[in-house]
C-alpha cells in the first residue's frame, strides 16, 4: 500500500507544495518558503512517523517458586474489612491491617504466589517514621492546631510492598515545533520577528528497574510519590528480611502491569529528549515515535512505613520510604485559618492598590 506524505507549514499548519517558479516549497496561506534541501531529512522523519510500530513483547518470568520449608514458615493474613491480604512469618501474632486499621486474622499458609527475586531491606525504623511525620506536619500554617495537639498514631506498620521492576531499551524519534523571537523598534513601530524551526531528536535510552507496584490497594501515585529507591541496596530475597514486618501480597500480575510500565518508560524518554531542546522561546512536540525492545521484568519487595492517624472522625494515611525517609500524605485544613489568612492578604493587597492609585492621582496621571 502506498504511503501518503503531507508537508505541513510549521508556521500556520497549512499544506505546503513545490513552487516551480521559486524552485522552493511554499505555503499558499502565509507565503512562507522552504528550501528543498532543508526538507530532505524531514522526509525521512515523516516516513518513520507514518509507519506503525508494534508494542514490545515483555519477558515477565519474574520471581520463582517458594521452597516448601519457606512456604511452611509463612502465613497469609486477610482483612475482613477491606479484603487486603498480607504475608508474614509464622511468629507474627494477630495484627491489624495497615490500610484500614481493622484486625486481620491468619487464614492459611502461603501457596501459589511467586517468591521475590530481590528485596531492599528497611533502613529506617519506627522512630524515624514518627519523626518524619512530625516534620511533615511542621510549618503548615493551615493545619488545625488541634490536629497536632490531639493527634495520635492509631497504627504504624512496616510493610514490604510488591513491585514489578521493568528493564527496557527505548529507541525514539521525536519532532518539535520551536520558535525564536527577535524584537526591535524604530521611531514609529515596535517589531517582532518570529522564526520557526523543526527540531528533530533521535537516539536510544536504556532503562533499568522501572518500578510498578503490584498491589491494587496501594495507589500508584502514592507509591510513585515516595520514589526513588536506590536499587544498589537490593539483595537477593531471604525470608529472614520479613521478620518483624508484613509483606503485602501482590494481586496485580506482571502482565497486568505492562501498560503502566510502558507509560512510565515512554514519559521518561520524552522528558529526557525535551531537556535537550533548549535556547528557544517555545518548544512544542508534534510527533513522538518510541519503540521499546529487550523488555523483561523482575519481582522485588520495597520497604514502606504506613502510618494511620485519626482526627475529627476522619482517617489519614501517610507513607514513608523505608530506605530514604521520604514522607507523603494528605493533611486536614483549618478552614477558619484559611479565611483569616485570605482576609489578611486581601487587606494587604487592597492597601497596596490604594497607595498606587493615590500616587498616580497626586502625579496627575489619573
Short mmCIF file of C-alpha atoms in Angstrom, two decimals:
data_model
loop_
_atom_site.label_atom_id
_atom_site.label_comp_id
_atom_site.label_asym_id
_atom_site.label_seq_id
_atom_site.Cartn_x
_atom_site.Cartn_y
_atom_site.Cartn_z
CA UNK A 1 0.00 0.00 0.00
CA UNK A 2 1.34 3.43 -0.93
CA UNK A 3 2.09 5.85 1.90
CA UNK A 4 0.73 9.37 1.55
CA UNK A 5 3.03 12.07 2.94
CA UNK A 6 1.93 15.63 3.56
CA UNK A 7 4.25 18.51 4.38
CA UNK A 8 2.64 20.99 6.73
CA UNK A 9 3.81 24.52 7.23
CA UNK A 10 5.37 24.88 10.69
CA UNK A 11 4.17 28.47 10.81
CA UNK A 12 0.44 28.09 10.13
CA UNK A 13 -0.14 24.35 9.68
CA UNK A 14 -1.20 24.71 6.04
CA UNK A 15 -0.22 22.19 3.37
CA UNK A 16 2.95 23.30 1.57
CA UNK A 17 3.66 22.49 -2.07
CA UNK A 18 6.54 22.86 -4.51
CA UNK A 19 6.54 26.20 -6.38
CA UNK A 20 8.19 25.66 -9.77
CA UNK A 21 8.80 29.37 -10.25
CA UNK A 22 10.63 29.79 -6.96
CA UNK A 23 12.12 26.29 -7.01
CA UNK A 24 11.18 26.09 -3.36
CA UNK A 25 8.44 24.69 -1.18
CA UNK A 26 5.86 27.38 -0.46
CA UNK A 27 2.86 27.73 1.84
CA UNK A 28 -0.09 29.21 -0.12
CA UNK A 29 -1.63 30.53 3.11
CA UNK A 30 1.16 32.51 4.78
CA UNK A 31 3.61 32.65 1.82
CA UNK A 32 6.46 31.16 3.85
CA UNK A 33 9.05 29.43 1.66
CA UNK A 34 11.31 26.49 2.43
CA UNK A 35 14.48 25.30 0.73
CA UNK A 36 14.02 21.81 -0.70
CA UNK A 37 17.28 20.54 0.75
CA UNK A 38 16.10 21.57 4.23
CA UNK A 39 13.19 19.14 3.92
CA UNK A 40 15.29 16.15 2.93
CA UNK A 41 15.81 14.89 6.47
CA UNK A 42 12.26 15.92 7.29
CA UNK A 43 11.03 13.47 4.64
CA UNK A 44 12.73 10.56 6.41
CA UNK A 45 11.15 11.58 9.70
CA UNK A 46 7.68 11.73 8.18
CA UNK A 47 8.09 8.25 6.73
CA UNK A 48 9.10 6.90 10.13
CA UNK A 49 6.09 8.56 11.71
CA UNK A 50 3.80 7.05 9.06
CA UNK A 51 4.97 3.55 9.96
CA UNK A 52 3.12 1.96 12.85
CA UNK A 53 5.23 0.26 15.49
CA UNK A 54 4.11 -2.86 17.28
CA UNK A 55 4.16 -2.98 21.07
CA UNK A 56 7.07 -4.89 22.55
CA UNK A 57 6.59 -8.34 23.99
CA UNK A 58 7.74 -8.19 27.61
CA UNK A 59 9.51 -11.10 29.22
CA UNK A 60 7.62 -11.34 32.52
CA UNK A 61 9.00 -14.51 34.03
CA UNK A 62 9.66 -12.68 37.30
CA UNK A 63 10.03 -14.38 40.65
CA UNK A 64 10.49 -18.05 41.45
CA UNK A 65 8.65 -20.76 43.34
CA UNK A 66 8.81 -20.85 47.13
CA UNK A 67 10.68 -23.75 48.66
CA UNK A 68 8.44 -25.97 50.76
CA UNK A 69 10.17 -25.09 54.06
CA UNK A 70 9.90 -21.36 53.24
CA UNK A 71 6.18 -21.65 52.47
CA UNK A 72 5.62 -23.54 55.71
CA UNK A 73 7.13 -20.65 57.68
CA UNK A 74 4.87 -18.06 56.06
CA UNK A 75 1.24 -17.25 56.79
CA UNK A 76 -1.41 -15.29 54.89
CA UNK A 77 -3.46 -12.75 56.84
CA UNK A 78 -6.74 -11.42 55.48
CA UNK A 79 -8.55 -8.25 56.49
CA UNK A 80 -12.28 -8.88 56.80
CA UNK A 81 -12.98 -5.19 56.27
CA UNK A 82 -11.08 -4.15 53.10
CA UNK A 83 -10.08 -7.60 51.84
CA UNK A 84 -6.37 -6.84 51.98
CA UNK A 85 -4.03 -9.82 52.11
CA UNK A 86 -0.68 -9.72 53.88
CA UNK A 87 2.15 -12.20 54.18
CA UNK A 88 4.11 -12.59 57.42
CA UNK A 89 6.29 -15.15 59.11
CA UNK A 90 4.72 -17.80 61.30
CA UNK A 91 5.75 -15.99 64.50
CA UNK A 92 3.54 -12.98 63.76
CA UNK A 93 0.65 -12.83 66.18
CA UNK A 94 -2.76 -11.33 65.45
CA UNK A 95 -2.16 -7.99 63.82
CA UNK A 96 -4.09 -5.17 62.19
CA UNK A 97 -4.47 -4.02 58.60
CA UNK A 98 -2.07 -1.19 57.71
CA UNK A 99 -4.61 0.14 55.20
CA UNK A 100 -7.81 0.43 57.20
CA UNK A 101 -6.70 -0.36 60.77
CA UNK A 102 -9.10 -3.26 61.35
CA UNK A 103 -7.91 -6.56 62.86
CA UNK A 104 -6.71 -9.23 60.46
CA UNK A 105 -6.65 -12.96 61.07
CA UNK A 106 -4.44 -15.75 59.82
CA UNK A 107 -6.36 -17.65 57.14
CA UNK A 108 -3.86 -20.06 55.67
CA UNK A 109 -0.39 -20.91 54.51
CA UNK A 110 1.33 -19.31 51.56
CA UNK A 111 0.64 -21.16 48.31
CA UNK A 112 0.71 -20.31 44.64
CA UNK A 113 2.49 -16.96 44.98
CA UNK A 114 5.82 -16.18 43.38
CA UNK A 115 8.89 -15.74 45.53
CA UNK A 116 10.51 -12.29 45.09
CA UNK A 117 13.83 -12.03 43.28
CA UNK A 118 15.07 -9.08 45.36
CA UNK A 119 14.34 -7.11 48.50
CA UNK A 120 15.51 -3.72 49.71
CA UNK A 121 15.71 -4.14 53.50
CA UNK A 122 14.34 -1.47 55.82
CA UNK A 123 16.99 1.12 56.65
CA UNK A 124 14.83 3.34 58.87
CA UNK A 125 12.99 2.22 61.99
CA UNK A 126 9.63 3.10 63.52
CA UNK A 127 11.00 6.08 65.47
CA UNK A 128 12.37 7.57 62.25
CA UNK A 129 8.91 7.24 60.70
CA UNK A 130 7.32 9.07 63.64
CA UNK A 131 9.92 11.84 63.39
CA UNK A 132 9.30 12.16 59.65
CA UNK A 133 5.57 12.58 60.29
CA UNK A 134 6.23 15.35 62.82
CA UNK A 135 8.48 17.08 60.30
CA UNK A 136 5.82 16.62 57.61
CA UNK A 137 3.33 18.49 59.82
CA UNK A 138 5.68 21.26 60.96
CA UNK A 139 5.39 24.71 59.41
CA UNK A 140 1.94 24.07 57.94
CA UNK A 141 0.09 27.35 58.61
CA UNK A 142 -3.32 25.96 57.69
CA UNK A 143 -3.00 22.73 59.67
CA UNK A 144 -5.54 22.69 62.53
CA UNK A 145 -3.73 23.20 65.85
CA UNK A 146 -5.94 20.57 67.47
CA UNK A 147 -4.76 18.04 64.89
CA UNK A 148 -1.16 18.40 66.06
CA UNK A 149 -2.13 18.60 69.74
CA UNK A 150 -4.75 15.86 69.86
CA UNK A 151 -3.37 13.76 67.03
CA UNK A 152 -2.19 10.29 67.92
CA UNK A 153 -0.99 7.45 65.76
CA UNK A 154 -3.58 4.72 65.54
CA UNK A 155 -1.34 2.41 63.57
CA UNK A 156 2.23 2.29 62.28
CA UNK A 157 3.34 -0.71 60.26
CA UNK A 158 6.43 -1.60 58.31
CA UNK A 159 5.21 -3.21 55.10
CA UNK A 160 7.15 -4.65 52.19
CA UNK A 161 5.23 -3.57 49.09
CA UNK A 162 5.44 -5.79 45.99
CA UNK A 163 6.91 -4.17 42.89
CA UNK A 164 7.47 -5.42 39.38
CA UNK A 165 10.73 -3.95 38.07
CA UNK A 166 10.91 -3.45 34.33
CA UNK A 167 14.01 -3.17 32.13
CA UNK A 168 13.78 -1.92 28.55
CA UNK A 169 15.64 -0.15 25.77
CA UNK A 170 13.91 2.77 24.06
CA UNK A 171 14.70 3.94 20.53
CA UNK A 172 12.98 7.25 19.93
CA UNK A 173 12.46 9.84 17.23
CA UNK A 174 10.68 13.00 18.35
CA UNK A 175 9.87 16.10 16.33
CA UNK A 176 9.24 19.53 17.86
CA UNK A 177 7.98 22.84 16.53
CA UNK A 178 10.17 25.56 18.06
CA UNK A 179 10.25 29.35 17.76
CA UNK A 180 12.69 32.16 18.43
CA UNK A 181 11.71 35.81 18.80
CA UNK A 182 13.62 38.93 17.78
CA UNK A 183 12.27 42.36 18.67
CA UNK A 184 13.34 45.87 17.70
CA UNK A 185 11.85 49.33 17.36
CA UNK A 186 12.10 52.45 15.25
CA UNK A 187 10.57 55.88 15.64
CA UNK A 188 7.16 54.65 14.56
CA UNK A 189 6.73 50.97 15.34
CA UNK A 190 7.72 48.05 17.54
CA UNK A 191 8.64 44.93 15.54
CA UNK A 192 8.65 41.25 16.44
CA UNK A 193 10.16 38.64 14.15
CA UNK A 194 9.21 35.03 14.81
CA UNK A 195 11.48 32.33 13.39
CA UNK A 196 10.10 28.80 13.16
CA UNK A 197 12.17 25.63 13.44
CA UNK A 198 11.52 21.91 13.03
CA UNK A 199 13.65 20.22 15.70
CA UNK A 200 14.46 16.53 15.28
CA UNK A 201 15.71 14.45 18.17
CA UNK A 202 16.60 10.77 17.83
CA UNK A 203 18.52 8.34 19.96
CA UNK A 204 18.40 5.44 22.40
CA UNK A 205 17.99 5.23 26.18
CA UNK A 206 18.27 2.20 28.43
CA UNK A 207 16.06 1.78 31.50
CA UNK A 208 16.58 -0.50 34.46
CA UNK A 209 14.31 -1.37 37.37
CA UNK A 210 11.39 0.90 36.49
CA UNK A 211 9.00 0.14 39.39
CA UNK A 212 5.28 -0.56 39.15
CA UNK A 213 3.62 -1.59 42.41
CA UNK A 214 1.84 -4.91 42.30
CA UNK A 215 -0.83 -4.11 44.88
CA UNK A 216 -4.22 -2.73 43.92
CA UNK A 217 -4.62 -1.42 47.49
CA UNK A 218 -1.62 0.88 47.10
CA UNK A 219 -2.41 3.85 44.87
CA UNK A 220 0.15 4.25 42.08
CA UNK A 221 0.51 7.99 42.70
CA UNK A 222 1.16 7.39 46.42
CA UNK A 223 3.90 4.85 45.75
CA UNK A 224 5.45 6.93 42.99
CA UNK A 225 5.46 9.96 45.31
CA UNK A 226 7.90 8.30 47.72
CA UNK A 227 10.29 7.29 44.94
CA UNK A 228 13.10 6.97 44.14
CA UNK A 229 14.55 3.84 45.66
CA UNK A 230 18.25 3.08 45.29
CA UNK A 231 18.48 -0.40 43.80
CA UNK A 232 22.15 -0.60 44.81
CA UNK A 233 20.86 -1.61 48.26
CA UNK A 234 18.81 -4.51 46.85
CA UNK A 235 19.84 -8.01 47.87
CA UNK A 236 18.68 -11.48 46.95
CA UNK A 237 15.45 -12.23 48.77
CA UNK A 238 15.55 -14.19 52.02
CA UNK A 239 12.58 -14.84 54.27
CA UNK A 240 14.58 -13.55 57.24
CA UNK A 241 14.08 -9.98 55.98
CA UNK A 242 10.34 -10.31 56.69
CA UNK A 243 10.87 -10.93 60.40
CA UNK A 244 9.07 -8.21 62.32
CA UNK A 245 7.39 -6.81 59.21
CA UNK A 246 4.45 -7.54 56.96
CA UNK A 247 4.59 -8.11 53.22
CA UNK A 248 1.72 -7.01 51.02
CA UNK A 249 0.53 -9.90 48.88
CA UNK A 250 0.57 -8.91 45.20
CA UNK A 251 -2.76 -9.05 43.39
CA UNK A 252 -1.67 -7.32 40.17
CA UNK A 253 0.44 -9.55 37.94
CA UNK A 254 3.49 -8.54 35.92
CA UNK A 255 1.46 -8.89 32.73
CA UNK A 256 -1.22 -6.54 34.10
CA UNK A 257 1.50 -4.00 34.99
CA UNK A 258 2.97 -3.77 31.48
CA UNK A 259 0.74 -0.88 30.38
CA UNK A 260 1.84 1.20 33.37
CA UNK A 261 5.49 0.31 32.71
CA UNK A 262 5.17 1.34 29.04
CA UNK A 263 3.65 4.66 30.09
CA UNK A 264 6.43 5.40 32.59
CA UNK A 265 9.23 4.45 30.18
CA UNK A 266 7.80 6.49 27.31
CA UNK A 267 7.14 9.52 29.53
CA UNK A 268 10.71 9.40 30.86
CA UNK A 269 12.05 9.13 27.31
CA UNK A 270 10.04 12.15 26.18
CA UNK A 271 11.20 14.17 29.19
CA UNK A 272 14.86 13.30 28.54
CA UNK A 273 14.63 14.31 24.88
CA UNK A 274 12.71 17.52 25.67
CA UNK A 275 15.51 18.57 28.03
CA UNK A 276 17.86 18.79 25.02
CA UNK A 277 15.66 21.30 23.14
CA UNK A 278 16.96 24.49 24.74
CA UNK A 279 17.55 28.03 23.53
CA UNK A 280 14.10 28.60 22.04
CA UNK A 281 11.15 30.76 23.08
CA UNK A 282 8.70 27.90 22.66
CA UNK A 283 9.12 24.17 22.05
CA UNK A 284 6.01 22.11 21.26
CA UNK A 285 6.18 18.36 20.50
CA UNK A 286 4.46 17.49 17.22
CA UNK A 287 5.13 13.78 16.93
CA UNK A 288 6.69 11.06 19.01
CA UNK A 289 7.76 7.63 17.80
CA UNK A 290 9.14 5.48 20.64
CA UNK A 291 9.98 1.82 20.09
CA UNK A 292 10.73 -0.44 23.06
CA UNK A 293 12.84 -3.60 22.98
CA UNK A 294 14.57 -6.10 25.27
CA UNK A 295 11.84 -5.82 27.87
CA UNK A 296 11.89 -8.02 30.95
CA UNK A 297 10.54 -7.87 34.49
CA UNK A 298 11.77 -8.96 37.89
CA UNK A 299 9.94 -9.11 41.22
CA UNK A 300 11.04 -7.21 44.33
CA UNK A 301 9.80 -6.07 47.73
CA UNK A 302 10.38 -2.42 48.69
CA UNK A 303 10.15 -1.11 52.29
CA UNK A 304 7.32 1.29 53.20
CA UNK A 305 6.21 2.60 56.58
CA UNK A 306 2.44 3.14 56.65
CA UNK A 307 1.13 5.45 59.38
CA UNK A 308 -2.55 5.89 60.18
CA UNK A 309 -3.95 8.63 62.33
CA UNK A 310 -7.46 9.84 63.01
CA UNK A 311 -8.90 13.24 63.80
CA UNK A 312 -12.37 14.72 63.81
CA UNK A 313 -13.91 11.46 62.61
CA UNK A 314 -11.56 11.12 59.62
CA UNK A 315 -8.70 8.71 58.93
CA UNK A 316 -5.43 9.95 57.42
CA UNK A 317 -2.89 7.63 55.79
CA UNK A 318 0.79 8.55 55.39
CA UNK A 319 3.51 6.61 53.61
CA UNK A 320 7.27 6.84 54.14
CA UNK A 321 10.01 5.35 52.03
CA UNK A 322 11.67 2.88 54.41
CA UNK A 323 15.03 3.36 52.66
CA UNK A 324 15.28 7.15 52.18
CA UNK A 325 12.75 8.59 54.66
CA UNK A 326 10.70 10.50 52.08
CA UNK A 327 7.23 11.09 53.56
CA UNK A 328 3.93 11.84 51.78
CA UNK A 329 0.31 12.10 52.90
CA UNK A 330 -2.64 14.46 52.93
CA UNK A 331 -3.27 16.75 55.91
CA UNK A 332 -6.51 18.41 57.03
CA UNK A 333 -7.00 22.15 56.53
CA UNK A 334 -8.29 24.61 59.12
CA UNK A 335 -10.94 26.49 57.12
CA UNK A 336 -11.12 29.22 59.74
CA UNK A 337 -7.37 29.82 59.45
CA UNK A 338 -7.67 29.76 55.67
CA UNK A 339 -10.23 32.59 55.64
CA UNK A 340 -8.24 34.57 58.19
CA UNK A 341 -5.12 34.38 56.00
CA UNK A 342 -7.24 35.22 52.96
CA UNK A 343 -8.63 38.32 54.70
CA UNK A 344 -5.12 39.43 55.77
CA UNK A 345 -3.66 39.13 52.28
CA UNK A 346 -6.72 40.74 50.71
CA UNK A 347 -6.30 43.70 53.08
CA UNK A 348 -2.57 43.96 52.29
CA UNK A 349 -3.16 43.83 48.54
CA UNK A 350 -6.07 46.27 48.83
CA UNK A 351 -3.93 48.75 50.78
CA UNK A 352 -1.17 48.38 48.20
CA UNK A 353 -3.56 49.13 45.35
CA UNK A 354 -4.90 52.17 47.23
CA UNK A 355 -1.36 53.57 47.68
CA UNK A 356 -0.58 53.09 43.98
CA UNK A 357 -3.81 54.81 42.92
CA UNK A 358 -3.14 57.69 45.34
CA UNK A 359 0.35 58.21 43.93
CA UNK A 360 -0.98 58.18 40.38
CA UNK A 361 -3.61 60.74 41.36
CA UNK A 362 -1.05 63.02 43.04
CA UNK A 363 1.13 62.82 39.95
CA UNK A 364 -1.83 63.85 37.83
CA UNK A 365 -1.85 60.66 35.83
CA UNK A 366 -5.41 59.76 36.85
#
